[in-house]
Each structure stands twice: as structure tokens, then as C-alpha cells.
């Protein structure tokens, strides 16, 4: 049960010794109750307080792991309703369904398509995480053959998709070292499915026809059997139901500490409206989305949406400060300087390369802020940039002393020239999209 700030406060020594970094025990208690810090940061907790705080610290949404070899997908353990309150921890896992009634050629084609879904964006590789093997044939041999075909082709953790415990059993026997997700247990098969999940170290998705009440009752029965690696499948018939039920589950788990629904959610999309429903699922609060099939063009926006929702809002995506080569620069190539906000880096480097130029791109440490934000925060002044350029050692790589700064911070050009004696400061364009014309029409004519 989550404790309030005052309840936590009553467990603390109330000496206000400040060793935890807070001015008072009350301030510490408030932060601890909001799950922003760890109890261990107070070295003076009694054993009883540690025990009570430890029990209250059990995550309101259980962490579930699905695994194959060194590929692991972790879902759940979320602490907030909205990402700006802290952050979301485990991104929605994407899975595609492979039907065991399809022939080998169709399955191989689908697997090849899955393998090709691999995009790089802002320094991260975006791809699918799981494969669901769906038993529609009702044939144990076909189910096993499909599992083996998949495993030989691609190494991703599996969802064993069948309500028949006998089919699930042979599937589990094919992959004894994995930790798959079984999909799914219902009011009829739950006892057998729970035994199987326990025996094979798998996790178990549960489905109930009678709404959240039925789902809650089923999860309680399974929990009473000593099994907790549960994933909820709230059956929803419309977008509104997805939004309402998923939000209700998250709210009941986090705000009411309602343990029967304190598990990650799986969304299985059978219909045409995959795109909108999956986008809503990513935002509100599906831990796994299973596509029956998706058009190629749909993956990139969905993976991009996922990346944006699950990035830490308090930490901008950033790249390591330093000198980056764009293309194959030589000693006469232009030198650009900008901040280490990932998107800035990727957009600027792409525009330079796209213009058919090579260059040296100096990325300063601006704590991941974009150019204007960094300048307003005093992290991209002429003096700071000048020192960074000198310490970077770029002077050893080039024969000229010309540097191009972003047009939005033209104001730092004078200070930068003072910090870089002997250098010429060029004010580049404000928008990265104008870099190609700048290089062709300004830089090339003057250098
Ligand atoms: S370290 Fe513990 S006792 Fe000291 S101020 Fe912090 S919470 Fe209070």
C-alpha cells in the first residue's frame, strides 16, 4: 500500500540532520512518498521503518520480462500517469503475429519483412521486439514447426498465442530455455495455463469476457495460486473502450494501489484500424501491441511516436560532445559548431552530407539543449564555445581558421572571435534546411 508523505514522515527519526541532502525529514518524506527518491538515502531508518517502506515500495505495476537468449523485453513497473510527472520506464513492445496455418513461403516472407524494419533515429535503432506465434491450425506439429522456423530466422522473444494448453505445452517444450509470454488464460483454461507458466518460467496473459471486473477476479485467482507474472488483456471493442479501460487500469493501479490490476497490458489488433488504435495504445498505456499485419509505411511513424513518448522528458536526447566527421572531411573542409541536442546533430549532419559536402562538426556540451535554449541558459556563449573549440584539438586537423556558427546565435560572433584569436567566425543560416544553399552560395565562393 502506498504511504502518504505524513505516514512516511512518522517513520523517520525527525532529527533534520540533512545527511540525505534535504533540509528536513518532512521534505525527505514528501519526496519519498512521491517515489522521487529511495528510502536508503536516509542512513538512520529503523529496521521496522525499512520493512514498512520496503513493502510500500513494491511497484504498483508489476515488472514482467519476456526473454530469449540475451534478448529481453521488460514491461510494466510504471510509476506515473503522465510522462511529464517523471518518465515512462519501459516502452511499448511491438510484436507481429505469425499464423501457423500459413505456408513456409508466406511465413518466411513475413519474417524477412520483420527483419527489414530497422530504422535509426536520433541515435537509436527502432525495430520490433517480439514475435507472436498464433495457433490457428490446432495442429501441434504445425505450431512447433512455425516456432522452429521463426527461431532459425530471427532471434526475438516469443508470444505463444493459443488458448489450448496442449498446444502451448508443446510450444514451451520447443523453447525450454526461453521465457515466453503465453497468450492467453481465460476462465476455462486458467488453472492449466498457470501451471504451465510456472513450470516453464513463462509469463501469462489473461483474458476475461466480462470486463475489468472479470479480469480482476481472474488475476486474483491466479495470484492465489502463487503466480504473479501476469499481463492483462482487457477485451475492447472500440477505440473509446481501449482509452477508457486502459486509463482506468493505470489509475486504479497507481492511485488506488489496486493490486489485482497492477500488471502490464497487452493490446492485440486484429482489424483494419491498426494504426489509430496502436497509436492510442502506445500513448495510453499498452505495454505490448501485437499487430496481425501492418503496412510497411505504418511502422516508422509508430516507432517514432513510441520513441517520443518513452524518452525522458527531463533529459533531452543528446550525443557525446566532440568533433564528428561528416562524410570524409580533409584539412580544407568547413568547420561547423552546434550543441549536443541529438536532433540538432542529426539534422545538421544530414543537411551537410545531403548537400554533397564533407565537414568537421564540433558538438559542444550544452546538456542536450537546442541552440537557442542553450544560448538563453548561458551554455552556448562565445566564451564557452571558444574554449571548447580550442580544447577539441580541431586546429590540428585543418589548414584554415574559419568556423560556421548557427544563424540563431549570430549575437555570439563577436565574443567568439575574441575567444578564438586568428579565427574568422561565419554566421550560418538559422534553419538547418538552408545549410546546402549556404555552403554552395556563400562558403564555396569565399573559401
Ligand atoms: S537523513 Fe534521515 S534523519 Fe536526516 S534529515 Fe534526512 S530523513 Fe531526516
CSV table of C-alpha atoms and ligand atoms in Angstrom, one decimal:
chain,number,residue,atom,x,y,z
A,1,UNK,CA,0.0,0.0,0.0
A,2,UNK,CA,1.4,3.4,-1.0
A,3,UNK,CA,2.1,5.7,2.0
A,4,UNK,CA,1.3,9.4,2.2
A,5,UNK,CA,4.0,11.9,2.9
A,6,UNK,CA,2.9,12.2,6.5
A,7,UNK,CA,2.8,8.5,7.0
A,8,UNK,CA,6.4,8.3,5.8
A,9,UNK,CA,7.3,11.2,8.0
A,10,UNK,CA,6.1,9.4,11.1
A,11,UNK,CA,8.6,6.6,10.3
A,12,UNK,CA,11.6,8.9,10.1
A,13,UNK,CA,13.9,9.9,13.0
A,14,UNK,CA,12.8,13.6,12.8
A,15,UNK,CA,16.3,14.9,13.6
A,16,UNK,CA,16.6,17.1,10.5
A,17,UNK,CA,20.3,16.1,10.3
A,18,UNK,CA,20.3,16.9,6.5
A,19,UNK,CA,22.6,13.9,5.6
A,20,UNK,CA,20.1,12.9,2.9
A,21,UNK,CA,20.5,16.3,1.2
A,22,UNK,CA,17.1,17.6,2.4
A,23,UNK,CA,16.7,20.4,4.9
A,24,UNK,CA,14.1,18.5,6.9
A,25,UNK,CA,12.8,14.9,7.4
A,26,UNK,CA,9.5,16.2,6.3
A,27,UNK,CA,10.9,17.3,2.9
A,28,UNK,CA,12.6,13.9,2.6
A,29,UNK,CA,9.3,12.2,3.4
A,30,UNK,CA,7.3,14.1,0.8
A,31,UNK,CA,9.8,13.2,-1.9
A,32,UNK,CA,9.9,9.6,-0.8
A,33,UNK,CA,6.1,9.3,-0.8
A,34,UNK,CA,6.1,10.7,-4.4
A,35,UNK,CA,8.6,7.9,-5.3
A,36,UNK,CA,11.2,10.5,-6.5
A,37,UNK,CA,14.0,9.2,-4.2
A,38,UNK,CA,15.0,5.9,-2.5
A,39,UNK,CA,14.5,5.2,1.3
A,40,UNK,CA,18.2,4.1,1.5
A,41,UNK,CA,19.2,7.8,1.1
A,42,UNK,CA,18.4,8.2,4.9
A,43,UNK,CA,21.0,6.3,6.8
A,44,UNK,CA,19.1,6.4,10.1
A,45,UNK,CA,16.0,4.3,9.3
A,46,UNK,CA,15.0,1.8,12.0
A,47,UNK,CA,14.6,-1.9,10.9
A,48,UNK,CA,10.8,-1.5,11.3
A,49,UNK,CA,10.7,1.6,9.1
A,50,UNK,CA,12.8,-0.2,6.4
A,51,UNK,CA,10.4,-3.0,6.4
A,52,UNK,CA,7.3,-0.9,6.1
A,53,UNK,CA,8.8,1.4,3.5
A,54,UNK,CA,10.1,-1.6,1.6
A,55,UNK,CA,6.6,-3.1,1.4
A,56,UNK,CA,5.1,0.2,0.2
A,57,UNK,CA,7.9,0.5,-2.4
A,58,UNK,CA,6.7,-2.6,-4.3
A,59,UNK,CA,5.9,-1.2,-7.8
A,60,UNK,CA,2.2,-0.6,-8.3
A,61,UNK,CA,2.5,-2.2,-11.8
A,62,UNK,CA,4.5,-5.4,-11.8
A,63,UNK,CA,7.6,-5.8,-13.9
A,64,UNK,CA,7.3,-8.7,-16.4
A,65,UNK,CA,10.2,-10.0,-18.5
A,66,UNK,CA,9.9,-11.9,-21.8
A,67,UNK,CA,13.2,-13.4,-22.9
A,68,UNK,CA,15.1,-15.4,-25.5
A,69,UNK,CA,18.8,-15.8,-25.0
A,70,UNK,CA,20.3,-12.4,-24.4
A,71,UNK,CA,17.2,-10.6,-26.0
A,72,UNK,CA,15.0,-9.4,-23.2
A,73,UNK,CA,11.8,-7.3,-23.2
A,74,UNK,CA,10.8,-5.8,-19.9
A,75,UNK,CA,7.3,-4.3,-19.5
A,76,UNK,CA,5.5,-2.7,-16.6
A,77,UNK,CA,6.9,-1.1,-13.4
A,78,UNK,CA,5.5,2.3,-14.4
A,79,UNK,CA,5.0,4.9,-11.7
A,80,UNK,CA,3.2,7.8,-13.3
A,81,UNK,CA,0.1,8.6,-15.3
A,82,UNK,CA,1.7,11.2,-17.4
A,83,UNK,CA,5.3,11.2,-18.7
A,84,UNK,CA,6.0,14.8,-17.6
A,85,UNK,CA,5.5,13.8,-14.0
A,86,UNK,CA,8.7,11.8,-14.1
A,87,UNK,CA,9.0,9.5,-17.1
A,88,UNK,CA,7.7,6.2,-18.5
A,89,UNK,CA,10.2,3.4,-17.9
A,90,UNK,CA,9.6,0.5,-20.3
A,91,UNK,CA,8.5,1.3,-23.8
A,92,UNK,CA,5.6,-0.4,-25.5
A,93,UNK,CA,6.9,-3.6,-27.1
A,94,UNK,CA,5.9,-4.2,-30.7
A,95,UNK,CA,5.0,-7.7,-31.9
A,96,UNK,CA,3.8,-9.1,-35.2
A,97,UNK,CA,1.7,-12.2,-35.4
A,98,UNK,CA,2.8,-15.2,-37.5
A,99,UNK,CA,-0.1,-17.6,-38.2
A,100,UNK,CA,0.9,-21.3,-38.1
A,101,UNK,CA,-1.6,-22.1,-40.8
A,102,UNK,CA,0.3,-20.1,-43.3
A,103,UNK,CA,2.7,-22.0,-45.6
A,104,UNK,CA,6.5,-21.8,-45.2
A,105,UNK,CA,7.0,-19.4,-48.0
A,106,UNK,CA,4.4,-16.9,-46.6
A,107,UNK,CA,6.0,-17.1,-43.1
A,108,UNK,CA,9.5,-16.6,-44.5
A,109,UNK,CA,8.3,-13.6,-46.5
A,110,UNK,CA,6.8,-12.1,-43.4
A,111,UNK,CA,9.9,-12.8,-41.3
A,112,UNK,CA,12.1,-11.1,-44.0
A,113,UNK,CA,9.8,-8.1,-43.8
A,114,UNK,CA,10.1,-8.0,-40.0
A,115,UNK,CA,13.9,-8.2,-40.2
A,116,UNK,CA,13.9,-5.2,-42.5
A,117,UNK,CA,12.1,-3.0,-40.0
A,118,UNK,CA,15.1,-1.3,-38.6
A,119,UNK,CA,15.4,2.5,-38.6
A,120,UNK,CA,17.9,4.7,-37.0
A,121,UNK,CA,16.5,7.9,-35.5
A,122,UNK,CA,18.3,10.3,-33.1
A,123,UNK,CA,21.0,7.7,-32.4
A,124,UNK,CA,18.6,4.9,-31.5
A,125,UNK,CA,17.7,1.8,-33.5
A,126,UNK,CA,14.0,1.5,-33.8
A,127,UNK,CA,12.7,-2.1,-34.5
A,128,UNK,CA,10.2,-4.8,-33.5
A,129,UNK,CA,10.7,-6.6,-30.2
A,130,UNK,CA,8.6,-9.8,-30.1
A,131,UNK,CA,7.0,-12.3,-32.4
A,132,UNK,CA,3.6,-13.9,-31.6
A,133,UNK,CA,3.2,-17.4,-32.9
A,134,UNK,CA,-0.5,-17.9,-33.4
A,135,UNK,CA,-2.1,-21.3,-33.3
A,136,UNK,CA,-5.0,-21.2,-35.8
A,137,UNK,CA,-4.3,-24.7,-37.2
A,138,UNK,CA,-5.0,-26.5,-34.0
A,139,UNK,CA,-2.1,-28.8,-35.0
A,140,UNK,CA,0.7,-29.3,-32.5
A,141,UNK,CA,3.2,-30.2,-35.3
A,142,UNK,CA,2.4,-27.1,-37.3
A,143,UNK,CA,2.7,-24.9,-34.2
A,144,UNK,CA,6.2,-26.4,-33.3
A,145,UNK,CA,7.3,-26.2,-36.9
A,146,UNK,CA,6.4,-22.5,-37.1
A,147,UNK,CA,8.2,-21.8,-33.8
A,148,UNK,CA,11.4,-23.5,-35.2
A,149,UNK,CA,11.1,-21.7,-38.5
A,150,UNK,CA,10.9,-18.4,-36.6
A,151,UNK,CA,13.7,-19.2,-34.2
A,152,UNK,CA,16.0,-20.2,-37.0
A,153,UNK,CA,15.3,-17.0,-38.9
A,154,UNK,CA,15.3,-14.3,-36.2
A,155,UNK,CA,16.2,-14.2,-32.6
A,156,UNK,CA,13.4,-12.5,-30.8
A,157,UNK,CA,11.4,-13.5,-27.7
A,158,UNK,CA,8.1,-15.2,-28.5
A,159,UNK,CA,4.5,-14.9,-27.5
A,160,UNK,CA,2.8,-18.3,-27.7
A,161,UNK,CA,-0.6,-17.5,-28.9
A,162,UNK,CA,-3.1,-20.2,-28.2
A,163,UNK,CA,-5.9,-20.9,-25.7
A,164,UNK,CA,-5.3,-24.6,-25.9
A,165,UNK,CA,-3.0,-25.8,-23.1
A,166,UNK,CA,-1.9,-28.9,-25.1
A,167,UNK,CA,-0.6,-26.7,-27.9
A,168,UNK,CA,1.0,-24.3,-25.5
A,169,UNK,CA,2.8,-27.3,-23.8
A,170,UNK,CA,4.5,-28.5,-27.0
A,171,UNK,CA,5.4,-24.9,-27.8
A,172,UNK,CA,7.0,-24.4,-24.4
A,173,UNK,CA,8.9,-27.7,-24.8
A,174,UNK,CA,10.4,-26.4,-28.1
A,175,UNK,CA,12.0,-23.4,-26.3
A,176,UNK,CA,12.8,-24.7,-22.8
A,177,UNK,CA,15.5,-22.0,-22.2
A,178,UNK,CA,13.3,-19.0,-23.1
A,179,UNK,CA,10.9,-17.0,-21.0
A,180,UNK,CA,8.0,-16.6,-23.5
A,181,UNK,CA,4.6,-14.9,-22.9
A,182,UNK,CA,1.6,-17.3,-23.1
A,183,UNK,CA,-1.5,-15.7,-24.6
A,184,UNK,CA,-3.8,-16.4,-23.1
A,185,UNK,CA,-5.5,-17.8,-20.0
A,186,UNK,CA,-9.3,-17.4,-19.5
A,187,UNK,CA,-12.0,-18.6,-17.1
A,188,UNK,CA,-11.9,-22.1,-18.6
A,189,UNK,CA,-8.2,-22.9,-19.0
A,190,UNK,CA,-6.6,-20.7,-16.4
A,191,UNK,CA,-5.6,-23.5,-14.0
A,192,UNK,CA,-3.7,-25.5,-16.6
A,193,UNK,CA,-2.2,-22.3,-18.1
A,194,UNK,CA,-1.0,-21.1,-14.7
A,195,UNK,CA,0.7,-24.5,-14.0
A,196,UNK,CA,2.4,-24.3,-17.5
A,197,UNK,CA,3.6,-20.8,-16.9
A,198,UNK,CA,5.0,-21.7,-13.5
A,199,UNK,CA,6.7,-24.9,-14.8
A,200,UNK,CA,8.3,-23.2,-17.8
A,201,UNK,CA,9.2,-19.9,-16.3
A,202,UNK,CA,6.9,-18.1,-18.7
A,203,UNK,CA,4.6,-15.1,-18.2
A,204,UNK,CA,0.9,-15.3,-18.7
A,205,UNK,CA,-1.6,-13.0,-20.4
A,206,UNK,CA,-5.1,-13.3,-19.1
A,207,UNK,CA,-8.4,-12.5,-20.9
A,208,UNK,CA,-11.9,-12.2,-19.4
A,209,UNK,CA,-15.1,-11.6,-21.4
A,210,UNK,CA,-16.8,-9.7,-18.6
A,211,UNK,CA,-14.8,-6.5,-18.5
A,212,UNK,CA,-12.4,-5.3,-15.9
A,213,UNK,CA,-14.3,-7.0,-13.0
A,214,UNK,CA,-13.8,-10.4,-14.6
A,215,UNK,CA,-10.2,-9.6,-15.3
A,216,UNK,CA,-9.6,-8.6,-11.7
A,217,UNK,CA,-11.2,-11.7,-10.4
A,218,UNK,CA,-9.2,-13.9,-12.7
A,219,UNK,CA,-5.9,-12.3,-11.8
A,220,UNK,CA,-6.7,-12.7,-8.1
A,221,UNK,CA,-7.4,-16.5,-8.6
A,222,UNK,CA,-4.1,-16.9,-10.4
A,223,UNK,CA,-2.2,-14.8,-7.8
A,224,UNK,CA,-3.7,-17.1,-5.1
A,225,UNK,CA,-2.0,-20.0,-6.9
A,226,UNK,CA,1.3,-18.3,-6.3
A,227,UNK,CA,1.8,-16.9,-9.8
A,228,UNK,CA,2.3,-13.2,-10.5
A,229,UNK,CA,3.9,-12.8,-13.9
A,230,UNK,CA,0.6,-11.7,-15.3
A,231,UNK,CA,-0.2,-9.5,-18.4
A,232,UNK,CA,-3.7,-8.1,-18.7
A,233,UNK,CA,-5.7,-8.4,-21.9
A,234,UNK,CA,-8.8,-6.2,-21.4
A,235,UNK,CA,-11.0,-7.1,-24.3
A,236,UNK,CA,-12.1,-3.9,-26.0
A,237,UNK,CA,-14.4,-3.5,-29.0
A,238,UNK,CA,-13.7,0.2,-29.8
A,239,UNK,CA,-11.1,2.9,-29.5
A,240,UNK,CA,-13.2,4.5,-26.7
A,241,UNK,CA,-13.1,1.3,-24.8
A,242,UNK,CA,-9.3,1.0,-25.2
A,243,UNK,CA,-8.8,4.5,-23.9
A,244,UNK,CA,-11.3,4.2,-21.0
A,245,UNK,CA,-10.3,0.8,-19.8
A,246,UNK,CA,-6.6,1.2,-20.1
A,247,UNK,CA,-6.7,4.5,-18.3
A,248,UNK,CA,-8.8,3.0,-15.6
A,249,UNK,CA,-6.4,0.2,-15.1
A,250,UNK,CA,-3.4,2.6,-14.8
A,251,UNK,CA,-5.3,4.9,-12.5
A,252,UNK,CA,-6.5,2.1,-10.2
A,253,UNK,CA,-3.0,0.6,-10.0
A,254,UNK,CA,-1.2,3.9,-9.3
A,255,UNK,CA,-3.6,5.9,-7.4
A,256,UNK,CA,-5.6,3.2,-5.5
A,257,UNK,CA,-2.8,0.6,-5.4
A,258,UNK,CA,-5.4,-1.9,-6.7
A,259,UNK,CA,-3.1,-4.9,-6.9
A,260,UNK,CA,-5.4,-7.2,-8.9
A,261,UNK,CA,-5.0,-4.9,-11.9
A,262,UNK,CA,-1.4,-3.9,-11.2
A,263,UNK,CA,0.0,-5.6,-14.3
A,264,UNK,CA,1.2,-4.5,-17.8
A,265,UNK,CA,-1.4,-4.5,-20.6
A,266,UNK,CA,-1.3,-6.3,-24.0
A,267,UNK,CA,-3.2,-4.9,-26.9
A,268,UNK,CA,-3.9,-7.4,-29.8
A,269,UNK,CA,-5.0,-5.7,-33.0
A,270,UNK,CA,-7.0,-7.9,-35.4
A,271,UNK,CA,-8.7,-5.3,-37.5
A,272,UNK,CA,-8.1,-2.7,-40.2
A,273,UNK,CA,-7.9,0.2,-37.7
A,274,UNK,CA,-4.4,-0.9,-36.5
A,275,UNK,CA,-2.8,2.5,-37.0
A,276,UNK,CA,-5.0,4.7,-34.8
A,277,UNK,CA,-5.6,2.0,-32.2
A,278,UNK,CA,-2.0,1.2,-31.8
A,279,UNK,CA,-1.1,4.9,-31.6
A,280,UNK,CA,-3.6,5.3,-28.8
A,281,UNK,CA,-2.2,2.1,-27.1
A,282,UNK,CA,1.3,3.5,-27.2
A,283,UNK,CA,0.2,6.7,-25.6
A,284,UNK,CA,-2.3,5.2,-23.1
A,285,UNK,CA,-1.0,2.6,-21.7
A,286,UNK,CA,-0.4,-0.6,-23.6
A,287,UNK,CA,2.9,-2.4,-22.7
A,288,UNK,CA,2.7,-4.7,-25.7
A,289,UNK,CA,1.0,-4.1,-29.1
A,290,UNK,CA,0.5,-7.1,-31.3
A,291,UNK,CA,-0.2,-6.4,-35.0
A,292,UNK,CA,-1.8,-9.1,-37.1
A,293,UNK,CA,-0.2,-7.3,-40.0
A,294,UNK,CA,0.8,-3.8,-40.7
A,295,UNK,CA,1.6,-1.9,-43.9
A,296,UNK,CA,5.3,-1.0,-44.2
A,297,UNK,CA,4.6,2.7,-44.1
A,298,UNK,CA,2.9,2.5,-40.7
A,299,UNK,CA,5.9,1.3,-38.8
A,300,UNK,CA,8.1,4.4,-38.9
A,301,UNK,CA,5.5,6.8,-37.5
A,302,UNK,CA,4.5,4.3,-34.8
A,303,UNK,CA,8.1,3.6,-33.8
A,304,UNK,CA,8.8,7.4,-33.8
A,305,UNK,CA,5.8,8.0,-31.7
A,306,UNK,CA,7.0,5.4,-29.2
A,307,UNK,CA,10.4,6.9,-29.1
A,308,UNK,CA,9.0,10.3,-28.3
A,309,UNK,CA,6.6,9.0,-25.6
A,310,UNK,CA,9.2,6.9,-23.8
A,311,UNK,CA,12.1,9.3,-23.9
A,312,UNK,CA,12.8,11.0,-20.6
A,313,UNK,CA,11.2,14.5,-20.7
A,314,UNK,CA,13.7,15.8,-18.2
A,315,UNK,CA,16.7,14.6,-20.3
A,316,UNK,CA,16.8,15.7,-23.9
A,317,UNK,CA,18.2,13.1,-26.2
A,318,UNK,CA,21.9,14.0,-26.6
A,319,UNK,CA,25.1,13.0,-28.3
A,320,UNK,CA,28.6,12.9,-26.9
A,321,UNK,CA,30.3,16.3,-27.2
A,322,UNK,CA,33.4,16.2,-29.5
A,323,UNK,CA,34.4,16.5,-33.2
A,324,UNK,CA,32.4,14.5,-35.6
A,325,UNK,CA,33.3,13.8,-39.2
A,326,UNK,CA,30.6,14.3,-41.7
A,327,UNK,CA,31.4,12.4,-44.9
A,328,UNK,CA,35.2,12.4,-45.5
A,329,UNK,CA,36.5,15.8,-44.4
A,330,UNK,CA,40.0,16.9,-45.2
A,331,UNK,CA,42.0,19.9,-43.9
A,332,UNK,CA,40.2,22.4,-46.1
A,333,UNK,CA,36.7,21.2,-45.2
A,334,UNK,CA,34.3,23.6,-43.4
A,335,UNK,CA,34.0,23.5,-39.6
A,336,UNK,CA,30.6,23.8,-38.0
A,337,UNK,CA,29.7,24.2,-34.4
A,338,UNK,CA,26.4,23.4,-32.7
A,339,UNK,CA,25.0,21.9,-29.5
A,340,UNK,CA,24.7,18.2,-28.4
A,341,UNK,CA,20.9,18.0,-28.7
A,342,UNK,CA,20.5,14.8,-30.7
A,343,UNK,CA,18.1,16.1,-33.2
A,344,UNK,CA,20.2,19.2,-33.9
A,345,UNK,CA,23.2,16.9,-34.5
A,346,UNK,CA,21.4,14.6,-36.8
A,347,UNK,CA,19.6,17.3,-38.8
A,348,UNK,CA,22.8,19.4,-39.3
A,349,UNK,CA,25.0,16.4,-40.3
A,350,UNK,CA,22.3,15.1,-42.7
A,351,UNK,CA,22.0,18.5,-44.4
A,352,UNK,CA,25.8,18.9,-44.8
A,353,UNK,CA,26.1,15.4,-46.3
A,354,UNK,CA,22.9,15.9,-48.3
A,355,UNK,CA,24.5,19.0,-49.9
A,356,UNK,CA,27.4,16.8,-51.2
A,357,UNK,CA,29.9,18.3,-48.7
A,358,UNK,CA,32.1,16.8,-46.1
A,359,UNK,CA,32.8,18.7,-42.9
A,360,UNK,CA,34.0,18.8,-39.3
A,361,UNK,CA,31.1,19.1,-36.9
A,362,UNK,CA,32.0,20.3,-33.4
A,363,UNK,CA,29.4,19.4,-30.9
A,364,UNK,CA,29.7,21.3,-27.6
A,365,UNK,CA,28.4,20.1,-24.2
A,366,UNK,CA,25.1,22.1,-23.8
A,367,UNK,CA,23.4,19.4,-21.7
A,368,UNK,CA,21.3,18.3,-24.7
A,369,UNK,CA,19.7,21.7,-25.2
A,370,UNK,CA,18.9,23.0,-28.7
A,371,UNK,CA,20.9,26.1,-29.9
A,372,UNK,CA,18.6,28.9,-28.8
A,373,UNK,CA,17.7,27.2,-25.4
A,374,UNK,CA,21.4,26.6,-24.7
A,375,UNK,CA,22.3,30.2,-25.6
A,376,UNK,CA,19.5,31.6,-23.3
A,377,UNK,CA,20.7,29.2,-20.5
A,378,UNK,CA,24.2,30.6,-20.8
A,379,UNK,CA,25.5,27.2,-22.1
A,380,UNK,CA,26.4,28.4,-25.7
A,381,UNK,CA,28.1,31.7,-25.2
A,382,UNK,CA,31.0,32.9,-27.3
A,383,UNK,CA,33.4,32.2,-24.5
A,384,UNK,CA,32.2,28.7,-23.8
A,385,UNK,CA,32.2,27.8,-27.5
A,386,UNK,CA,35.6,29.3,-28.0
A,387,UNK,CA,37.2,27.3,-25.1
A,388,UNK,CA,35.5,24.1,-26.4
A,389,UNK,CA,36.9,24.6,-29.9
A,390,UNK,CA,40.4,25.2,-28.6
A,391,UNK,CA,40.3,22.2,-26.3
A,392,UNK,CA,38.8,20.0,-29.0
A,393,UNK,CA,42.1,20.0,-31.0
A,394,UNK,CA,40.4,20.8,-34.3
A,395,UNK,CA,43.3,23.1,-35.1
A,396,UNK,CA,45.5,20.0,-35.8
A,397,UNK,CA,43.0,18.7,-38.4
A,398,UNK,CA,42.5,21.8,-40.6
A,399,UNK,CA,44.6,24.2,-42.6
A,400,UNK,CA,42.2,27.2,-42.3
A,401,UNK,CA,40.7,29.0,-39.3
A,402,UNK,CA,37.1,29.5,-40.3
A,403,UNK,CA,34.2,28.4,-38.2
A,404,UNK,CA,30.4,28.5,-39.0
A,405,UNK,CA,28.0,29.1,-36.2
A,406,UNK,CA,24.2,28.7,-36.2
A,407,UNK,CA,22.4,31.8,-37.5
A,408,UNK,CA,20.1,31.9,-34.5
A,409,UNK,CA,23.1,32.8,-32.3
A,410,UNK,CA,24.7,35.4,-34.6
A,411,UNK,CA,24.9,37.5,-31.4
A,412,UNK,CA,27.8,35.4,-30.0
A,413,UNK,CA,30.0,36.0,-33.1
A,414,UNK,CA,32.0,39.0,-31.6
A,415,UNK,CA,32.6,37.2,-28.3
A,416,UNK,CA,33.6,34.1,-30.2
A,417,UNK,CA,36.1,36.0,-32.3
A,418,UNK,CA,37.6,37.4,-29.0
A,419,UNK,CA,37.9,33.8,-27.6
A,420,UNK,CA,39.4,32.4,-30.8
A,421,UNK,CA,42.2,34.8,-31.8
A,422,UNK,CA,43.1,34.3,-35.5
A,423,UNK,CA,39.8,32.7,-36.4
A,424,UNK,CA,37.1,34.0,-38.7
A,425,UNK,CA,33.5,33.5,-37.5
A,426,UNK,CA,30.9,32.9,-40.2
A,427,UNK,CA,27.3,33.2,-39.3
A,428,UNK,CA,25.5,30.3,-40.9
A,429,UNK,CA,21.8,30.0,-41.7
A,430,UNK,CA,19.1,29.9,-39.0
A,431,UNK,CA,17.5,26.8,-40.3
A,432,UNK,CA,19.5,23.6,-41.0
A,433,UNK,CA,17.5,23.1,-44.2
A,434,UNK,CA,19.3,26.2,-45.6
A,435,UNK,CA,22.7,24.7,-45.0
A,436,UNK,CA,23.0,23.3,-48.6
A,437,UNK,CA,22.4,26.6,-50.2
A,438,UNK,CA,24.6,28.4,-47.7
A,439,UNK,CA,27.5,26.0,-48.5
A,440,UNK,CA,27.1,26.4,-52.2
A,441,UNK,CA,26.4,30.1,-52.4
A,442,UNK,CA,28.4,31.6,-49.5
A,443,UNK,CA,31.0,29.2,-48.2
A,444,UNK,CA,32.2,27.9,-51.6
A,445,UNK,CA,32.7,31.4,-53.0
A,446,UNK,CA,34.7,32.6,-50.1
A,447,UNK,CA,36.9,29.5,-49.4
B,1,LIG,S1,19.0,11.8,6.7
B,1,LIG,FE1,17.1,10.9,7.6
B,1,LIG,S2,17.1,11.8,9.6
B,1,LIG,FE2,18.5,13.1,8.5
B,1,LIG,S3,17.2,14.7,7.6
B,1,LIG,FE3,17.3,13.1,6.1
B,1,LIG,S4,15.5,11.9,6.5
B,1,LIG,FE4,15.8,13.1,8.4
